């Protein structure tokens, strides 16, 4: 499940924080929200004018919370894939397009797919959002699922750059190394 981790606390501010800069607010009431048009399942914050607290650092500067999303891969929205893939990249000579091929041996989605549902696509999720592909193929050996191959095609330099930012975050979080062949 896509989860946001935030440094904002919905409880009372600590005694070391002052309440006088209007730019940063903590909203104490939060409701669970799921949009039919979004793969994000998080909390939306309700604002009521009387319940807001402004937080600042000890030096009086506003405290701006940083929202982070751990980079992850999903085949079923809301279910993180635990298996780290082998990834192969190709790029055209002129650098305008490329392809990433992800190979998962014994992916964890096979363990949970009976309870959760069918594979709906290939989702790469990080703090910038979701990159997705529907080019997903399962490999079977003797009638049992053995692996998944997913392809993501990048048709513009902008898509390539976005993908590389995701891969850098995902690699750092999962210990992947780049090997040029």
XYZ file of N, CA, C and O in Angstrom:
724
model
N 0.844 -1.173 0.000
C 0.000 0.000 0.000
C 0.888 1.234 0.000
O 1.858 1.315 0.731
N 0.586 2.178 -0.843
C 1.369 3.410 -0.879
C 1.157 4.155 0.426
O 0.040 4.391 0.834
N 2.229 4.472 1.090
C 2.107 5.127 2.388
C 2.965 6.372 2.421
O 4.069 6.371 1.933
N 2.426 7.411 2.990
C 3.200 8.628 3.194
C 3.689 8.628 4.620
O 2.941 8.345 5.537
N 4.947 8.952 4.778
C 5.482 9.121 6.106
C 5.738 10.594 6.273
O 6.316 11.223 5.409
N 5.311 11.139 7.365
C 5.420 12.571 7.564
C 6.004 12.867 8.924
O 5.809 12.114 9.868
N 6.715 13.955 9.014
C 7.252 14.385 10.285
C 6.239 15.210 11.063
O 6.499 15.603 12.176
N 5.087 15.473 10.485
C 4.058 16.244 11.157
C 3.365 15.365 12.176
O 3.003 14.242 11.899
N 3.191 15.868 13.348
C 2.471 15.156 14.401
C 1.084 15.773 14.512
O 0.933 16.981 14.457
N 0.083 14.925 14.672
C -1.264 15.475 14.822
C -1.610 15.710 16.285
O -2.722 16.063 16.606
N -0.647 15.504 17.166
C -0.886 15.818 18.572
C -0.410 17.233 18.849
O 0.014 17.945 17.964
N -0.417 17.613 20.097
C -0.013 18.963 20.461
C 1.462 19.182 20.193
O 2.263 18.269 20.300
N 1.848 20.409 19.887
C 3.236 20.751 19.608
C 4.060 20.621 20.885
O 3.558 20.796 21.976
N 5.349 20.346 20.703
C 6.215 20.208 21.874
C 6.467 21.575 22.489
O 6.301 22.600 21.846
N 6.908 21.617 23.742
C 7.136 22.903 24.395
C 8.257 23.700 23.745
O 8.369 24.886 23.961
N 9.086 23.061 22.922
C 10.203 23.762 22.277
C 9.783 24.490 21.008
O 10.579 25.139 20.368
N 8.540 24.357 20.599
C 8.078 24.990 19.378
C 7.165 26.147 19.728
O 6.379 26.066 20.652
N 7.274 27.214 18.967
C 6.465 28.404 19.210
C 5.330 28.457 18.199
O 5.402 27.876 17.141
N 4.301 29.208 18.504
C 3.103 29.238 17.667
C 2.893 30.620 17.062
O 1.937 31.288 17.373
N 3.779 31.055 16.143
C 3.512 32.385 15.614
C 3.824 32.596 14.142
O 3.662 33.687 13.652
N 4.205 31.606 13.361
C 4.411 31.811 11.924
C 3.252 31.191 11.160
O 2.976 30.005 11.322
N 2.546 31.958 10.311
C 1.323 31.460 9.685
C 1.550 30.498 8.516
O 0.601 29.988 7.968
N 2.794 30.222 8.107
C 2.983 29.437 6.894
C 2.881 27.927 7.101
O 2.600 27.207 6.163
N 3.120 27.406 8.296
C 3.095 25.972 8.508
C 2.025 25.632 9.523
O 2.037 26.143 10.622
N 1.119 24.753 9.143
C -0.006 24.395 10.005
C -0.021 22.894 10.247
O 0.350 22.120 9.397
N -0.479 22.498 11.401
C -0.750 21.105 11.702
C -2.258 20.974 11.826
O -2.888 21.732 12.537
N -2.827 20.033 11.121
C -4.260 19.850 11.108
C -4.599 18.613 11.931
O -4.311 17.507 11.530
N -5.220 18.792 13.091
C -5.421 17.675 13.991
C -6.400 16.606 13.531
O -6.286 15.488 13.932
N -7.363 16.914 12.694
C -8.302 15.869 12.296
C -7.926 15.351 10.915
O -7.705 16.111 9.998
N -7.834 14.041 10.785
C -7.479 13.424 9.509
C -8.499 12.338 9.205
O -8.928 11.614 10.091
N -8.883 12.222 7.941
C -9.829 11.193 7.546
C -9.208 10.354 6.450
O -8.438 10.852 5.634
N -9.538 9.070 6.421
C -9.037 8.193 5.379
C -9.759 8.522 4.087
O -10.967 8.695 4.065
N -8.997 8.619 2.985
C -9.571 9.028 1.710
C -9.080 8.094 0.624
O -7.909 7.809 0.537
N -9.971 7.637 -0.219
C -9.588 6.823 -1.366
C -10.330 7.356 -2.579
O -11.546 7.387 -2.616
N -9.600 7.776 -3.590
C -10.198 8.341 -4.788
C -10.362 7.260 -5.842
O -9.493 6.417 -6.020
N -11.450 7.296 -6.573
C -11.674 6.341 -7.645
C -10.740 6.615 -8.816
O -10.541 5.767 -9.662
N -10.154 7.803 -8.887
C -9.314 8.187 -10.010
C -7.837 8.144 -9.675
O -7.018 8.543 -10.472
N -7.457 7.676 -8.500
C -6.065 7.729 -8.081
C -5.656 6.407 -7.458
O -6.450 5.741 -6.819
N -4.376 6.049 -7.645
C -3.863 4.849 -7.000
C -3.363 5.163 -5.596
O -2.953 4.281 -4.873
N -3.410 6.416 -5.183
C -2.943 6.810 -3.861
C -4.028 6.561 -2.836
O -5.174 6.930 -3.016
N -3.658 5.899 -1.772
C -4.585 5.642 -0.675
C -3.932 6.240 0.566
O -3.053 5.637 1.149
N -4.301 7.403 0.944
C -3.648 8.052 2.069
C -4.643 8.769 2.940
O -5.829 8.471 2.942
N -4.186 9.738 3.657
C -5.051 10.513 4.525
C -5.198 11.909 3.951
O -4.226 12.525 3.566
N -6.430 12.382 3.897
C -6.617 13.774 3.530
C -6.892 14.528 4.820
O -7.478 13.991 5.765
N -6.433 15.722 4.871
C -6.516 16.502 6.096
C -7.695 17.449 6.040
O -7.901 18.136 5.051
N -8.479 17.465 7.102
C -9.609 18.383 7.192
C -9.156 19.627 7.926
O -8.475 19.540 8.937
N -9.531 20.770 7.437
C -9.119 22.035 8.039
C -10.298 22.669 8.753
O -11.351 22.870 8.177
N -10.098 22.907 10.021
C -11.065 23.710 10.751
C -10.280 24.847 11.383
O -9.285 24.633 12.062
N -10.690 26.052 11.136
C -9.910 27.252 11.465
C -9.479 27.320 12.918
O -8.378 27.750 13.212
N -10.271 26.869 13.843
C -9.923 27.013 15.252
C -8.936 25.975 15.764
O -8.392 26.121 16.843
N -8.690 24.904 15.027
C -7.864 23.814 15.528
C -6.457 23.773 14.957
O -5.778 22.784 15.100
N -6.000 24.790 14.285
C -4.685 24.781 13.644
C -3.615 25.285 14.597
O -3.830 26.202 15.360
N -2.447 24.664 14.509
C -1.293 25.107 15.275
C -0.171 25.400 14.296
O 0.063 24.625 13.372
N 0.523 26.493 14.481
C 1.655 26.833 13.639
C 2.929 26.420 14.364
O 3.097 26.705 15.543
N 3.833 25.725 13.648
C 5.055 25.242 14.265
C 6.260 25.982 13.713
O 6.353 26.221 12.517
N 7.188 26.317 14.604
C 8.441 26.933 14.182
C 9.576 26.273 14.945
O 9.379 25.639 15.979
N 10.788 26.406 14.396
C 11.986 25.928 15.083
C 12.279 26.852 16.254
O 11.712 27.932 16.373
N 13.210 26.439 17.081
C 13.602 27.263 18.229
C 14.093 28.639 17.798
O 13.935 29.610 18.506
N 14.707 28.705 16.603
C 15.236 29.988 16.126
C 14.162 30.875 15.503
O 14.461 31.941 14.990
N 12.914 30.434 15.514
C 11.816 31.252 15.001
C 11.489 31.026 13.535
O 10.501 31.527 13.032
N 12.326 30.262 12.811
C 12.027 29.978 11.400
C 10.904 28.950 11.306
O 10.797 28.068 12.155
N 10.073 29.045 10.248
C 8.965 28.088 10.121
C 9.497 26.674 9.933
O 10.519 26.458 9.302
N 8.782 25.721 10.487
C 9.124 24.317 10.349
C 8.288 23.759 9.217
O 7.068 23.737 9.262
N 8.955 23.312 8.157
C 8.256 22.759 7.000
C 8.456 21.253 6.996
O 9.567 20.777 6.822
N 7.390 20.487 7.174
C 7.528 19.031 7.180
C 7.905 18.513 5.802
O 7.532 19.097 4.783
N 8.665 17.420 5.775
C 9.072 16.796 4.525
C 8.291 15.495 4.390
O 8.331 14.646 5.276
N 7.571 15.350 3.294
C 6.824 14.132 3.039
C 7.685 13.220 2.179
O 8.197 13.642 1.152
N 7.843 11.955 2.578
C 8.669 11.013 1.847
C 7.847 9.763 1.546
O 7.101 9.290 2.384
N 8.037 9.236 0.357
C 7.444 7.973 -0.014
C 8.599 7.037 -0.306
O 9.458 7.348 -1.123
N 8.639 5.918 0.383
C 9.683 4.932 0.137
C 9.485 4.388 -1.273
O 8.386 3.985 -1.630
N 10.525 4.384 -2.133
C 10.347 3.868 -3.490
C 9.980 2.382 -3.461
O 10.555 1.623 -2.679
N 9.007 2.019 -4.271
C 8.528 0.641 -4.265
C 7.975 0.269 -5.623
O 7.696 1.126 -6.455
N 7.811 -1.024 -5.804
C 7.208 -1.580 -7.010
C 5.987 -2.377 -6.585
O 6.017 -3.079 -5.563
N 4.919 -2.273 -7.376
C 3.697 -3.027 -7.106
C 3.169 -3.619 -8.404
O 3.305 -3.013 -9.472
N 2.567 -4.793 -8.317
C 1.829 -5.394 -9.439
C 0.336 -5.313 -9.178
O -0.464 -5.317 -10.092
N -0.021 -5.290 -7.906
C -1.399 -5.098 -7.465
C -1.369 -3.823 -6.636
O -0.598 -3.727 -5.679
N -2.174 -2.839 -7.009
C -2.128 -1.568 -6.297
C -2.392 -1.779 -4.815
O -3.345 -2.443 -4.427
N -1.494 -1.232 -4.011
C -1.611 -1.345 -2.573
C -0.818 -2.497 -1.975
O -0.731 -2.623 -0.765
N -0.222 -3.364 -2.808
C 0.569 -4.502 -2.326
C 1.986 -4.368 -2.854
O 2.229 -4.534 -4.048
N 2.933 -4.079 -1.957
C 4.327 -3.885 -2.356
C 4.975 -5.208 -2.723
O 4.808 -6.210 -2.024
N 5.736 -5.184 -3.809
C 6.523 -6.351 -4.215
C 7.785 -6.392 -3.375
O 8.527 -5.425 -3.316
N 8.028 -7.532 -2.722
C 9.184 -7.669 -1.833
C 10.431 -8.174 -2.556
O 11.544 -7.959 -2.092
N 10.262 -8.851 -3.687
C 11.390 -9.391 -4.438
C 12.070 -8.277 -5.222
O 11.412 -7.511 -5.919
N 13.380 -8.185 -5.103
C 14.147 -7.177 -5.838
C 14.464 -7.749 -7.222
O 14.986 -8.859 -7.328
N 14.158 -7.010 -8.293
C 14.312 -7.542 -9.648
C 15.730 -7.390 -10.198
O 16.547 -6.635 -9.691
N 15.963 -8.104 -11.292
C 17.121 -7.875 -12.147
C 16.613 -6.895 -13.202
O 15.562 -7.127 -13.811
N 17.305 -5.788 -13.416
C 16.828 -4.747 -14.338
C 17.838 -4.567 -15.456
O 19.036 -4.423 -15.216
N 17.357 -4.575 -16.691
C 18.205 -4.331 -17.861
C 17.697 -3.086 -18.565
O 16.500 -2.937 -18.785
N 18.623 -2.202 -18.918
C 18.273 -0.954 -19.596
C 18.863 -0.927 -20.991
O 20.002 -1.339 -21.195
N 18.077 -0.423 -21.926
C 18.587 -0.150 -23.263
C 18.225 1.293 -23.592
O 17.215 1.815 -23.118
N 19.071 1.925 -24.386
C 18.819 3.311 -24.779
C 19.237 3.476 -26.229
O 20.267 2.933 -26.652
N 18.456 4.242 -26.997
C 18.788 4.465 -28.396
C 20.081 5.265 -28.510
O 20.485 5.960 -27.585
N 20.733 5.170 -29.644
C 22.004 5.891 -29.850
C 21.847 7.397 -29.687
O 22.721 8.063 -29.162
N 20.707 7.931 -30.139
C 20.514 9.381 -30.022
C 19.994 9.790 -28.640
O 19.849 10.973 -28.348
N 19.705 8.816 -27.770
C 19.300 9.104 -26.400
C 17.876 9.579 -26.230
O 17.487 10.015 -25.144
N 17.056 9.486 -27.274
C 15.695 9.998 -27.178
C 14.705 9.001 -26.602
O 13.626 9.380 -26.172
N 15.033 7.694 -26.623
C 14.109 6.708 -26.068
C 14.886 5.515 -25.525
O 16.085 5.389 -25.742
N 14.183 4.655 -24.819
C 14.821 3.476 -24.235
C 13.798 2.539 -23.649
O 12.593 2.782 -23.710
N 14.306 1.447 -23.067
C 13.426 0.452 -22.471
C 14.096 -0.114 -21.221
O 15.308 -0.308 -21.186
N 13.278 -0.377 -20.214
C 13.735 -1.067 -19.010
C 12.988 -2.386 -18.919
O 11.774 -2.431 -19.084
N 13.728 -3.467 -18.703
C 13.137 -4.795 -18.560
C 13.434 -5.275 -17.145
O 14.592 -5.376 -16.743
N 12.381 -5.545 -16.401
C 12.481 -6.003 -15.014
C 12.162 -7.493 -14.986
O 11.116 -7.901 -15.496
N 13.053 -8.288 -14.392
C 12.810 -9.723 -14.240
C 12.780 -10.063 -12.746
O 13.731 -9.801 -12.029
N 11.676 -10.639 -12.330
C 11.468 -11.032 -10.929
C 11.416 -12.555 -10.868
O 10.553 -13.165 -11.508
N 12.334 -13.174 -10.110
C 12.285 -14.616 -9.870
C 11.514 -14.858 -8.583
O 11.841 -14.281 -7.551
N 10.499 -15.693 -8.645
C 9.644 -16.008 -7.501
C 9.162 -14.748 -6.772
O 9.414 -14.574 -5.577
N 8.488 -13.840 -7.477
C 8.025 -12.602 -6.825
C 7.005 -12.883 -5.724
O 6.247 -13.855 -5.794
N 7.006 -12.026 -4.724
C 6.093 -12.194 -3.584
C 4.631 -11.993 -3.979
O 3.746 -12.438 -3.254
N 4.372 -11.351 -5.110
C 2.984 -11.141 -5.528
C 2.278 -12.474 -5.748
O 1.073 -12.585 -5.540
N 3.028 -13.523 -6.116
C 2.408 -14.834 -6.296
C 1.924 -15.395 -4.966
O 0.968 -16.148 -4.910
N 2.588 -15.044 -3.875
C 2.189 -15.519 -2.544
C 0.882 -14.887 -2.093
O 0.073 -15.513 -1.435
N 0.682 -13.603 -2.452
C -0.472 -12.872 -1.933
C -1.582 -12.669 -2.957
O -2.643 -12.201 -2.608
N -1.351 -13.026 -4.231
C -2.337 -12.691 -5.265
C -3.673 -13.394 -5.053
O -4.711 -12.864 -5.428
N -3.680 -14.565 -4.437
C -4.952 -15.260 -4.211
C -5.835 -14.487 -3.241
O -7.044 -14.426 -3.406
N -5.214 -13.874 -2.222
C -5.997 -13.132 -1.239
C -6.310 -11.714 -1.706
O -7.318 -11.149 -1.350
N -5.421 -11.111 -2.487
C -5.533 -9.694 -2.814
C -6.238 -9.452 -4.145
O -7.021 -8.538 -4.281
N -5.959 -10.262 -5.150
C -6.577 -10.062 -6.456
C -5.593 -10.302 -7.572
O -4.476 -10.774 -7.351
N -5.995 -9.973 -8.783
C -5.171 -10.197 -9.965
C -4.152 -9.086 -10.160
O -4.357 -7.952 -9.745
N -3.072 -9.436 -10.864
C -2.064 -8.442 -11.244
C -2.726 -7.467 -12.210
O -3.335 -7.873 -13.201
N -2.643 -6.182 -11.916
C -3.319 -5.166 -12.730
C -2.358 -4.328 -13.565
O -2.786 -3.547 -14.392
N -1.056 -4.469 -13.344
C -0.072 -3.692 -14.089
C 1.243 -3.695 -13.342
O 1.454 -4.473 -12.406
N 2.122 -2.794 -13.755
C 3.447 -2.654 -13.154
C 3.571 -1.200 -12.717
O 3.514 -0.293 -13.548
N 3.666 -0.979 -11.404
C 3.647 0.360 -10.840
C 4.950 0.633 -10.098
O 5.310 -0.108 -9.179
N 5.650 1.690 -10.494
C 6.862 2.137 -9.817
C 6.495 3.418 -9.085
O 6.142 4.417 -9.713
N 6.567 3.374 -7.767
C 6.048 4.462 -6.936
C 7.186 5.093 -6.149
O 7.973 4.392 -5.517
N 7.258 6.415 -6.193
C 8.220 7.147 -5.365
C 7.628 8.499 -5.009
O 6.444 8.742 -5.245
N 8.455 9.379 -4.448
C 7.958 10.671 -3.972
C 7.446 11.578 -5.094
O 6.707 12.517 -4.837
N 7.807 11.296 -6.344
C 7.318 12.100 -7.466
C 5.982 11.606 -7.999
O 5.341 12.300 -8.770
N 5.601 10.391 -7.648
C 4.339 9.855 -8.140
C 4.472 8.415 -8.598
O 5.274 7.654 -8.066
N 3.695 8.054 -9.623
C 3.635 6.680 -10.106
C 4.007 6.634 -11.582
O 3.496 7.413 -12.391
N 4.911 5.723 -11.921
C 5.224 5.395 -13.315
C 4.603 4.019 -13.516
O 4.794 3.130 -12.681
N 3.862 3.835 -14.605
C 3.205 2.548 -14.763
C 3.303 2.007 -16.174
O 3.516 2.748 -17.130
N 3.143 0.694 -16.265
C 3.151 -0.016 -17.539
C 2.169 -1.179 -17.434
O 1.932 -1.693 -16.337
N 1.621 -1.571 -18.555
C 0.755 -2.749 -18.570
C 1.434 -3.920 -19.275
O 0.841 -4.978 -19.432
N 2.695 -3.745 -19.673
C 3.461 -4.793 -20.349
C 4.075 -5.719 -19.295
O 5.237 -5.588 -18.912
N 3.260 -6.647 -18.781
C 3.656 -7.560 -17.709
C 3.342 -8.982 -18.160
O 2.229 -9.261 -18.594
N 4.332 -9.870 -18.068
C 4.151 -11.265 -18.460
C 4.636 -12.183 -17.355
O 5.734 -11.996 -16.831
N 3.820 -13.177 -17.014
C 4.198 -14.166 -16.004
C 4.817 -15.373 -16.697
O 4.424 -15.746 -17.802
N 5.804 -15.967 -16.028
C 6.477 -17.165 -16.530
C 6.046 -18.326 -15.641
O 6.071 -18.233 -14.410
N 5.629 -19.435 -16.271
C 5.174 -20.606 -15.543
C 6.073 -21.794 -15.857
O 6.482 -21.980 -17.005
N 6.371 -22.599 -14.830
C 7.123 -23.836 -15.007
C 6.279 -24.953 -14.387
O 5.929 -24.888 -13.205
N 5.958 -25.953 -15.219
C 5.099 -27.064 -14.790
C 3.786 -26.570 -14.190
O 3.308 -27.093 -13.179
N 3.218 -25.530 -14.778
C 1.924 -25.011 -14.345
C 1.963 -24.136 -13.116
O 0.929 -23.681 -12.651
N 3.148 -23.897 -12.560
C 3.254 -23.061 -11.361
C 3.970 -21.761 -11.712
O 4.932 -21.756 -12.474
N 3.504 -20.633 -11.156
C 4.146 -19.354 -11.463
C 5.590 -19.327 -10.946
O 5.863 -19.731 -9.816
N 6.507 -18.881 -11.814
C 7.928 -18.887 -11.450
C 8.566 -17.503 -11.524
O 9.564 -17.247 -10.872
N 8.010 -16.636 -12.340
C 8.627 -15.326 -12.480
C 7.735 -14.354 -13.225
O 6.702 -14.729 -13.781
N 8.149 -13.110 -13.207
C 7.439 -12.050 -13.932
C 8.462 -11.217 -14.685
O 9.533 -10.913 -14.160
N 8.110 -10.855 -15.914
C 8.904 -9.902 -16.684
C 8.006 -8.708 -16.991
O 6.899 -8.874 -17.498
N 8.485 -7.531 -16.641
C 7.741 -6.295 -16.897
C 8.617 -5.370 -17.712
O 9.824 -5.269 -17.460
N 8.014 -4.702 -18.684
C 8.764 -3.763 -19.536
C 8.173 -2.367 -19.385
O 6.957 -2.204 -19.315
N 9.071 -1.404 -19.359
C 8.654 -0.007 -19.349
C 9.395 0.687 -20.483
O 10.625 0.681 -20.519
N 8.654 1.267 -21.426
C 9.239 1.939 -22.579
C 9.231 3.439 -22.330
O 8.211 4.012 -21.953
N 10.390 4.055 -22.562
C 10.540 5.503 -22.414
C 10.679 6.094 -23.818
O 11.626 5.759 -24.522
N 9.748 6.940 -24.195
C 9.714 7.462 -25.557
C 10.316 8.854 -25.700
O 10.482 9.341 -26.806
N 10.605 9.513 -24.581
C 11.168 10.868 -24.630
C 12.310 10.975 -23.617
O 12.357 10.198 -22.648
N 13.202 11.931 -23.804
C 14.259 12.148 -22.803
C 13.682 12.474 -21.419
O 14.251 12.078 -20.397
N 12.556 13.158 -21.388
C 11.923 13.484 -20.109
C 11.481 12.216 -19.371
O 11.669 12.083 -18.164
N 10.873 11.256 -20.092
C 10.473 9.987 -19.489
C 11.702 9.208 -19.014
O 11.676 8.572 -17.964
N 12.796 9.249 -19.794
C 14.031 8.580 -19.407
C 14.567 9.173 -18.103
O 14.918 8.439 -17.187
N 14.616 10.492 -18.021
C 15.121 11.159 -16.818
C 14.264 10.833 -15.602
O 14.783 10.571 -14.520
N 12.957 10.831 -15.771
C 12.042 10.518 -14.666
C 12.263 9.086 -14.181
O 12.339 8.814 -12.983
N 12.397 8.158 -15.139
C 12.645 6.768 -14.785
C 13.974 6.622 -14.040
O 14.062 5.901 -13.039
N 15.000 7.315 -14.503
C 16.309 7.208 -13.859
C 16.280 7.759 -12.431
O 16.952 7.232 -11.546
N 15.481 8.798 -12.185
C 15.341 9.304 -10.811
C 14.686 8.247 -9.922
O 15.096 8.030 -8.788
N 13.643 7.579 -10.456
C 13.017 6.499 -9.695
C 14.034 5.395 -9.408
O 14.149 4.921 -8.269
N 14.779 4.979 -10.447
C 15.718 3.875 -10.276
C 16.818 4.208 -9.284
O 17.263 3.337 -8.533
N 17.246 5.444 -9.256
C 18.271 5.837 -8.286
C 17.728 5.675 -6.862
O 18.387 5.112 -5.990
N 16.506 6.141 -6.638
C 15.894 6.011 -5.312
C 15.654 4.545 -4.954
O 15.941 4.108 -3.841
N 15.120 3.785 -5.906
C 14.820 2.373 -5.665
C 16.111 1.592 -5.422
O 16.179 0.749 -4.527
N 17.150 1.881 -6.197
C 18.444 1.209 -6.034
C 19.038 1.490 -4.666
O 19.532 0.578 -3.997
N 19.000 2.737 -4.245
C 19.540 3.093 -2.932
C 18.781 2.400 -1.811
O 19.367 1.963 -0.833
N 17.465 2.293 -1.955
C 16.642 1.684 -0.908
C 16.778 0.163 -0.868
O 16.555 -0.450 0.167
N 17.171 -0.455 -1.998
C 17.191 -1.913 -2.080
C 18.567 -2.512 -2.365
O 18.675 -3.710 -2.621
N 19.607 -1.702 -2.379
C 20.967 -2.209 -2.553
C 21.303 -2.686 -3.946
O 22.145 -3.567 -4.108
N 20.647 -2.153 -4.976
C 20.985 -2.516 -6.346
C 22.228 -1.767 -6.785
O 22.481 -0.647 -6.371
N 23.008 -2.390 -7.678
C 24.201 -1.742 -8.235
C 24.093 -1.740 -9.740
O 23.561 -2.664 -10.349
N 24.645 -0.688 -10.366
C 24.641 -0.566 -11.816
C 25.898 -1.251 -12.367
O 27.005 -0.958 -11.912
N 25.704 -2.155 -13.321
C 26.821 -2.825 -13.984
C 26.687 -2.592 -15.474
O 25.707 -3.008 -16.071
N 27.671 -1.915 -16.073
C 27.615 -1.622 -17.505
C 28.226 -2.793 -18.265
O 29.315 -3.261 -17.943
N 27.507 -3.261 -19.276
C 27.999 -4.396 -20.084
C 28.278 -3.965 -21.489
O 27.766 -3.066 -22.011
